[in-house]
Short mmCIF file of C-alpha atoms in Angstrom, two decimals:
data_model
loop_
_atom_site.label_atom_id
_atom_site.label_comp_id
_atom_site.label_asym_id
_atom_site.label_seq_id
_atom_site.Cartn_x
_atom_site.Cartn_y
_atom_site.Cartn_z
CA UNK A 297 13.57 -63.87 -17.28
CA UNK A 298 11.09 -61.85 -19.43
CA UNK A 299 9.67 -65.14 -20.59
CA UNK A 300 9.44 -66.38 -16.81
CA UNK A 301 7.19 -63.20 -15.71
CA UNK A 302 5.27 -63.44 -18.71
CA UNK A 303 4.06 -67.01 -17.59
CA UNK A 304 3.74 -66.33 -14.47
CA UNK A 305 1.69 -63.67 -14.55
CA UNK A 306 -0.51 -65.30 -17.29
CA UNK A 307 -0.96 -68.66 -14.54
CA UNK A 308 -2.01 -65.59 -12.14
CA UNK A 309 -4.25 -64.52 -14.36
CA UNK A 310 -5.91 -67.56 -14.97
CA UNK A 311 -5.89 -68.63 -11.35
CA UNK A 312 -7.77 -65.46 -10.56
CA UNK A 313 -10.08 -66.17 -13.09
CA UNK A 314 -11.32 -69.23 -11.85
CA UNK A 315 -11.40 -67.98 -8.69
CA UNK A 316 -14.08 -65.68 -9.67
CA UNK A 317 -16.16 -68.11 -12.17
CA UNK A 318 -15.95 -70.69 -9.21
CA UNK A 319 -17.37 -67.21 -6.73
CA UNK A 320 -20.16 -66.16 -9.51
CA UNK A 321 -21.42 -70.29 -9.97
CA UNK A 322 -21.58 -70.62 -5.53
CA UNK A 323 -23.88 -67.05 -5.86
CA UNK A 324 -26.05 -68.30 -8.51
CA UNK A 325 -26.14 -71.56 -6.23
CA UNK A 326 -26.98 -69.85 -3.33
CA UNK A 327 -29.69 -67.26 -4.24
CA UNK A 328 -33.32 -68.65 -4.01
CA UNK A 329 -35.00 -68.62 -7.20
CA UNK A 330 -38.03 -68.41 -5.21
CA UNK A 331 -39.20 -66.70 -1.69
CA UNK A 332 -38.41 -70.55 0.13
CA UNK A 333 -35.71 -72.94 -0.10
CA UNK A 334 -35.38 -76.10 0.94
CA UNK A 335 -32.85 -78.18 3.27
CA UNK A 336 -30.79 -80.89 2.35
CA UNK A 337 -31.18 -83.17 5.45
CA UNK A 338 -34.82 -83.13 5.50
CA UNK A 339 -36.04 -81.29 2.31
CA UNK A 340 -38.53 -79.42 4.77
CA UNK A 341 -39.49 -76.04 3.56
CA UNK A 342 -37.19 -73.01 5.54
CA UNK A 343 -38.36 -69.22 4.76
CA UNK A 344 -35.83 -66.31 4.31
CA UNK A 345 -35.20 -62.64 5.11
CA UNK A 346 -37.26 -63.08 8.32
CA UNK A 347 -36.95 -58.95 9.60
CA UNK A 348 -40.14 -58.21 10.97
CA UNK A 349 -40.12 -60.04 15.09
CA UNK A 350 -43.01 -61.36 16.86
CA UNK A 351 -42.48 -61.55 20.52
CA UNK A 352 -45.20 -64.41 22.23
CA UNK A 353 -46.59 -64.97 25.60
CA UNK A 354 -46.56 -68.47 26.26
CA UNK A 355 -49.12 -69.15 28.64
CA UNK A 356 -47.97 -71.94 30.66
CA UNK A 357 -44.33 -71.23 30.81
CA UNK A 358 -44.61 -67.31 31.10
CA UNK A 359 -42.04 -67.27 28.69
CA UNK A 360 -42.07 -65.14 25.89
CA UNK A 361 -39.98 -66.02 22.87
CA UNK A 362 -39.20 -63.82 19.30
CA UNK A 363 -40.02 -65.60 16.30
CA UNK A 364 -39.94 -63.63 13.01
CA UNK A 365 -43.03 -63.22 11.42
CA UNK A 366 -43.11 -65.35 8.46
CA UNK A 367 -42.53 -68.23 10.46
CA UNK A 368 -44.79 -66.86 13.35
CA UNK A 369 -47.81 -67.13 10.03
CA UNK A 370 -46.48 -70.49 9.46
CA UNK A 371 -47.44 -71.77 13.12
CA UNK A 372 -50.57 -70.03 12.86
CA UNK A 373 -51.78 -71.34 9.26
CA UNK A 374 -50.96 -74.94 10.71
CA UNK A 375 -53.08 -74.40 13.52
CA UNK A 376 -56.08 -72.19 12.20
CA UNK A 377 -56.85 -74.18 9.12
CA UNK A 378 -56.67 -77.96 7.93
CA UNK A 379 -53.54 -78.72 5.99
CA UNK A 380 -56.08 -80.10 3.07
CA UNK A 381 -57.44 -77.13 2.23
CA UNK A 382 -56.07 -75.89 -0.90
CA UNK A 383 -53.34 -74.46 -1.67
CA UNK A 384 -55.22 -71.10 -2.58
CA UNK A 385 -57.04 -70.96 0.75
CA UNK A 386 -53.71 -71.52 2.99
CA UNK A 387 -52.55 -68.58 0.66
CA UNK A 388 -55.59 -66.38 2.25
CA UNK A 389 -55.09 -67.47 5.65
CA UNK A 390 -51.76 -66.23 5.68
CA UNK A 391 -52.65 -63.54 4.74
CA UNK A 392 -54.88 -62.46 7.00
CA UNK A 393 -52.73 -64.48 9.94
CA UNK A 394 -50.07 -62.08 9.07
CA UNK A 395 -52.39 -58.62 9.01
CA UNK A 396 -53.11 -59.49 11.88
CA UNK A 397 -50.43 -59.75 13.63
CA UNK A 398 -48.66 -57.41 12.06
CA UNK A 399 -51.98 -54.90 13.60
CA UNK A 400 -51.39 -56.08 16.84
CA UNK A 401 -47.54 -54.85 16.34
CA UNK A 402 -48.73 -51.72 15.66
CA UNK A 403 -51.46 -51.65 18.34
CA UNK A 404 -50.75 -53.86 21.41
CA UNK A 405 -53.41 -56.27 22.59
CA UNK A 406 -53.54 -54.87 26.47
CA UNK A 407 -54.80 -58.59 27.86
CA UNK A 408 -51.87 -59.56 26.74
CA UNK A 409 -49.40 -56.12 27.76
CA UNK A 410 -50.80 -56.63 31.11
CA UNK A 411 -49.20 -60.03 31.73
CA UNK A 412 -45.76 -59.33 30.17
CA UNK A 413 -45.25 -55.99 28.36
CA UNK A 414 -42.67 -57.53 26.50
CA UNK A 415 -44.82 -59.48 24.64
CA UNK A 416 -47.51 -58.33 21.79
CA UNK A 417 -49.94 -61.75 20.75
CA UNK A 418 -50.56 -65.11 22.68
CA UNK A 419 -50.92 -68.73 21.20
CA UNK A 420 -54.21 -68.48 23.25
CA UNK A 421 -57.07 -69.06 20.52
CA UNK A 422 -59.47 -67.52 22.78
CA UNK A 423 -57.90 -64.08 22.87
CA UNK A 424 -55.75 -64.07 19.60
CA UNK A 425 -54.23 -66.06 16.72
CA UNK A 426 -53.78 -70.10 17.51
CA UNK A 427 -50.74 -71.01 17.13
CA UNK A 428 -48.69 -74.28 17.24
CA UNK A 429 -44.38 -74.67 17.05
CA UNK A 430 -43.13 -77.42 14.46
CA UNK A 431 -42.97 -80.41 17.70
CA UNK A 432 -46.49 -79.68 17.92
CA UNK A 433 -46.96 -80.12 14.18
CA UNK A 434 -45.11 -83.50 14.07
CA UNK A 435 -47.20 -84.46 17.03
CA UNK A 436 -50.92 -83.61 15.43
CA UNK A 437 -49.64 -84.65 11.87
CA UNK A 438 -48.66 -88.25 11.41
CA UNK A 439 -44.87 -88.41 10.54
CA UNK A 440 -45.55 -89.10 6.91
CA UNK A 441 -47.46 -86.07 6.59
CA UNK A 442 -45.54 -83.70 8.07
CA UNK A 443 -43.11 -82.79 5.57
CA UNK A 444 -45.94 -82.69 2.89
CA UNK A 445 -47.97 -80.43 5.47
CA UNK A 446 -45.18 -78.48 7.03
CA UNK A 447 -44.07 -77.84 3.12
CA UNK A 448 -47.51 -77.15 1.81
CA UNK A 449 -48.08 -74.19 4.41
CA UNK A 450 -44.98 -72.64 4.19
CA UNK A 451 -45.14 -72.68 0.46
CA UNK A 452 -48.41 -70.77 0.88
CA UNK A 453 -46.56 -68.31 3.82
CA UNK A 454 -43.96 -67.92 1.42
CA UNK A 455 -46.16 -67.05 -1.76
CA UNK A 456 -47.64 -64.22 -0.15
CA UNK A 457 -44.45 -63.46 2.14
CA UNK A 458 -44.87 -59.73 3.31
CA UNK A 459 -48.65 -59.21 1.87
CA UNK A 460 -51.30 -57.48 4.43
CA UNK A 461 -54.70 -56.48 4.26
CA UNK A 462 -55.67 -52.47 4.06
CA UNK A 463 -58.56 -51.03 4.10
CA UNK A 464 -58.70 -47.03 2.99
CA UNK A 465 -55.21 -47.13 3.83
CA UNK A 466 -55.22 -48.61 7.16
CA UNK A 467 -54.47 -52.40 8.73
CA UNK A 468 -57.69 -53.87 9.04
CA UNK A 469 -59.23 -56.19 11.94
CA UNK A 470 -59.19 -59.68 9.71
CA UNK A 471 -61.59 -62.23 12.05
CA UNK A 472 -61.85 -65.31 10.39
CA UNK A 473 -64.04 -68.53 11.89
CA UNK A 474 -64.64 -71.73 10.74
CA UNK A 475 -67.60 -72.54 9.35
CA UNK A 476 -70.61 -70.76 8.24
CA UNK A 477 -73.27 -73.42 8.06
CA UNK A 478 -73.42 -72.01 4.57
CA UNK A 479 -75.98 -69.53 5.62
CA UNK A 480 -73.66 -66.70 4.71
CA UNK A 481 -71.20 -64.64 7.01
CA UNK A 482 -72.46 -62.06 9.13
CA UNK A 483 -72.45 -58.13 9.40
CA UNK A 484 -69.92 -57.03 12.10
CA UNK A 485 -72.73 -55.00 14.23
CA UNK A 486 -74.94 -58.53 14.80
CA UNK A 487 -72.12 -60.10 16.75
CA UNK A 488 -70.00 -57.35 18.20
CA UNK A 489 -72.27 -54.01 18.40
CA UNK A 490 -69.75 -52.06 15.52
CA UNK A 491 -70.27 -51.64 12.58
CA UNK A 492 -67.03 -52.32 10.93
CA UNK A 493 -67.44 -51.58 6.99
CA UNK A 494 -65.31 -54.19 5.43
CA UNK A 495 -66.95 -56.71 7.61
CA UNK A 496 -70.15 -57.30 5.63
CA UNK A 497 -72.29 -60.46 5.14
CA UNK A 498 -72.08 -61.88 2.52
CA UNK A 499 -72.87 -65.16 0.28
CA UNK A 500 -70.84 -68.14 1.05
CA UNK A 501 -71.26 -71.79 -0.93
CA UNK A 502 -69.92 -73.36 2.16
CA UNK A 503 -68.23 -76.60 1.52
CA UNK A 504 -70.77 -79.65 3.05
CA UNK A 505 -67.80 -81.30 5.66
CA UNK A 506 -68.51 -77.38 6.84
CA UNK A 507 -71.99 -77.28 7.04
CA UNK A 508 -72.90 -80.95 9.55
CA UNK A 509 -74.64 -80.35 12.56
CA UNK A 510 -73.79 -80.74 16.19
CA UNK A 511 -75.21 -81.47 19.15
CA UNK A 512 -75.66 -80.15 22.78
CA UNK A 513 -77.60 -82.02 25.01
CA UNK A 514 -77.83 -80.39 29.06
CA UNK A 515 -80.12 -81.25 31.73
CA UNK A 516 -82.89 -78.72 32.09
CA UNK A 517 -81.95 -78.36 35.49
CA UNK A 518 -78.64 -76.98 35.23
CA UNK A 519 -79.79 -74.66 32.14
CA UNK A 520 -79.71 -71.62 34.24
CA UNK A 521 -76.96 -71.75 36.44
CA UNK A 522 -74.93 -72.50 33.42
CA UNK A 523 -76.22 -69.17 31.63
CA UNK A 524 -75.78 -67.24 35.37
CA UNK A 525 -79.58 -66.26 35.48
CA UNK A 526 -80.56 -65.91 39.20
CA UNK A 527 -83.95 -67.57 39.42
CA UNK A 528 -85.82 -70.86 39.95
CA UNK A 529 -84.28 -73.73 37.98
CA UNK A 530 -86.24 -74.59 35.08
CA UNK A 531 -88.06 -78.32 34.95
CA UNK A 532 -90.03 -80.75 32.21
CA UNK A 533 -93.06 -78.72 33.36
CA UNK A 534 -93.02 -75.43 32.30
CA UNK A 535 -93.88 -74.13 28.94
CA UNK A 536 -91.23 -74.82 26.33
CA UNK A 537 -91.91 -70.51 25.81
CA UNK A 538 -90.69 -70.52 29.24
CA UNK A 539 -87.85 -72.12 29.31
CA UNK A 540 -86.59 -70.29 26.35
CA UNK A 541 -88.37 -68.64 23.57
CA UNK A 542 -86.03 -66.47 20.01
CA UNK A 543 -86.64 -62.58 20.28
CA UNK A 544 -84.51 -61.92 17.17
CA UNK A 545 -82.70 -63.66 14.42
CA UNK A 546 -79.95 -61.55 11.81
CA UNK A 547 -81.53 -62.37 7.66
CA UNK A 548 -78.46 -65.31 7.74
CA UNK A 549 -80.36 -66.80 10.59
CA UNK A 550 -78.62 -66.16 13.36
CA UNK A 551 -80.02 -65.64 16.57
CA UNK A 552 -79.49 -62.06 18.45
CA UNK A 553 -81.72 -62.34 21.26
CA UNK A 554 -83.83 -64.74 23.20
CA UNK A 555 -84.57 -65.11 26.49
CA UNK A 556 -83.75 -67.51 28.99
CA UNK A 557 -86.32 -68.03 31.76
CA UNK A 558 -87.46 -65.12 31.05
CA UNK A 559 -84.47 -62.88 31.07
CA UNK A 560 -82.83 -61.46 27.84
CA UNK A 561 -79.70 -62.38 26.48
CA UNK A 562 -77.45 -62.51 23.88
CA UNK A 563 -77.08 -65.19 21.19
CA UNK A 564 -73.12 -64.86 21.66
CA UNK A 565 -73.55 -64.93 25.24
CA UNK A 566 -75.89 -68.03 24.85
CA UNK A 567 -73.24 -69.55 22.16
CA UNK A 568 -70.37 -68.82 24.91
CA UNK A 569 -71.90 -69.77 28.33
CA UNK A 570 -73.25 -73.62 26.77
CA UNK A 571 -69.81 -73.38 24.46
CA UNK A 572 -72.13 -74.38 21.02
CA UNK A 573 -70.09 -74.17 17.92
CA UNK A 574 -72.76 -71.09 16.86
CA UNK A 575 -75.91 -69.35 17.07
CA UNK A 576 -77.64 -71.11 13.86
CA UNK A 577 -79.37 -73.40 15.93
CA UNK A 578 -82.58 -74.40 16.87
CA UNK A 579 -83.66 -76.83 19.96
CA UNK A 580 -85.89 -79.48 21.62
CA UNK A 581 -86.59 -80.03 24.94
CA UNK A 582 -87.31 -83.70 25.82
CA UNK A 583 -88.51 -84.50 29.39
CA UNK A 584 -85.55 -82.83 31.80
CA UNK A 585 -83.25 -82.16 29.03
CA UNK A 586 -82.79 -79.42 26.34
CA UNK A 587 -80.78 -80.49 22.84
CA UNK A 588 -79.42 -77.74 20.97
CA UNK A 589 -78.42 -78.49 17.17
CA UNK A 590 -76.55 -76.05 16.27
CA UNK A 591 -74.83 -75.93 11.94
CA UNK A 592 -71.63 -74.12 11.40
CA UNK A 593 -68.45 -73.45 13.90
CA UNK A 594 -67.40 -69.51 15.25
CA UNK A 595 -69.02 -66.35 15.78
CA UNK A 596 -70.04 -65.87 11.21
CA UNK A 597 -68.11 -63.36 11.12
CA UNK A 598 -65.21 -62.31 8.62
CA UNK A 599 -63.30 -65.15 6.41
CA UNK A 600 -65.27 -68.66 6.12
CA UNK A 601 -62.53 -71.05 6.03
CA UNK A 602 -64.93 -74.43 4.83
CA UNK A 603 -65.75 -71.41 2.05
CA UNK A 604 -62.62 -70.34 1.47
CA UNK A 605 -61.75 -73.99 0.69
CA UNK A 606 -64.48 -74.26 -2.08
CA UNK A 607 -63.75 -71.05 -3.54
CA UNK A 608 -60.38 -72.25 -3.92
CA UNK A 609 -61.73 -75.54 -5.47
CA UNK A 610 -63.89 -73.55 -7.64
CA UNK A 611 -60.76 -71.59 -9.23
CA UNK A 612 -60.91 -68.27 -6.88
CA UNK A 613 -57.26 -66.95 -6.11
CA UNK A 614 -56.16 -66.16 -2.49
CA UNK A 615 -56.17 -62.81 -3.50
CA UNK A 616 -59.99 -62.66 -4.54
CA UNK A 617 -61.55 -65.10 -1.96
CA UNK A 618 -59.77 -62.44 0.77
CA UNK A 619 -61.58 -59.77 -1.32
CA UNK A 620 -64.67 -61.86 -1.27
CA UNK A 621 -64.99 -61.87 2.26
CA UNK A 622 -63.39 -58.55 3.73
CA UNK A 623 -65.86 -55.51 1.45
CA UNK A 624 -63.46 -53.15 -0.32
CA UNK A 625 -59.45 -54.11 0.91
CA UNK A 626 -56.88 -53.99 -1.16
CA UNK A 627 -53.02 -56.41 -0.66
CA UNK A 628 -50.24 -54.36 0.87
CA UNK A 629 -46.63 -55.32 1.66
CA UNK A 630 -45.03 -54.79 4.87
CA UNK A 631 -40.85 -54.86 5.01
CA UNK A 632 -39.10 -55.13 7.90
CA UNK A 633 -35.50 -53.09 8.74
CA UNK A 634 -33.16 -55.19 6.51
#
């Protein structure tokens, strides 16, 4: 009887030990080695531990969808920066996008809350950052490239998870643009009239792809109407100086003020109303048309995306890229409630 009881206890002990070993193996396998995992079915990289939530307003339907912060940042990076760019440039973009989102969660944009007070962000790039869904990524990239690009962007987001940019302890407005045209970035007050200490003009060794010239042609007879100027339409018989004249440029070569048919307008206004790529431009008047030749794309303030790609190719990491374009900033971690 005692022998039987002893044998039963030993067997029970070994069964418990076997279960403990099995449980330990399961835990070890399931704990992610990095901040991301791959799904077994598709080998698609996903992010874990996404605790901060973003409420995104979809303008077409008027609906508000909720996303994890890191999931949202993946969609922003996919929409805002070419996935073919180096990983360190994508990581810099991820930190900028995350900082922008967290600042909007902290201080909601009234242009969004007026439409729906439950939302904090919009995928409309004219208002906030652009954002695309997984389905839109699949549509944008060919089937062969989807997983490669999606996983690369997810890696960039995962490897910077929770990182944001601070200036003197406060979240910055991490504005960015596609290309400075190789002329360097611009001081904030030359575009928006506000002097922001971390948005200073810095040199930028832009990638040649970002320096291509763009041409936009308009009929002279339509120029005033497009600019909203209430005066007689100009014609090719007018002198060039009477039609359009530069009054002031910045050190980087961007037009800040000019005369159009005798009326003073800002370079930013000209760019906006004529949908020009940038304010680094010149023009040629031929017969009844005006041809604008511009370089770069965007307002020119903050991070130049093509410049970030060039710096990454030169060996700079994402922190170095960000600190080049946003002067005096520090990286910090933001965490949601577990």
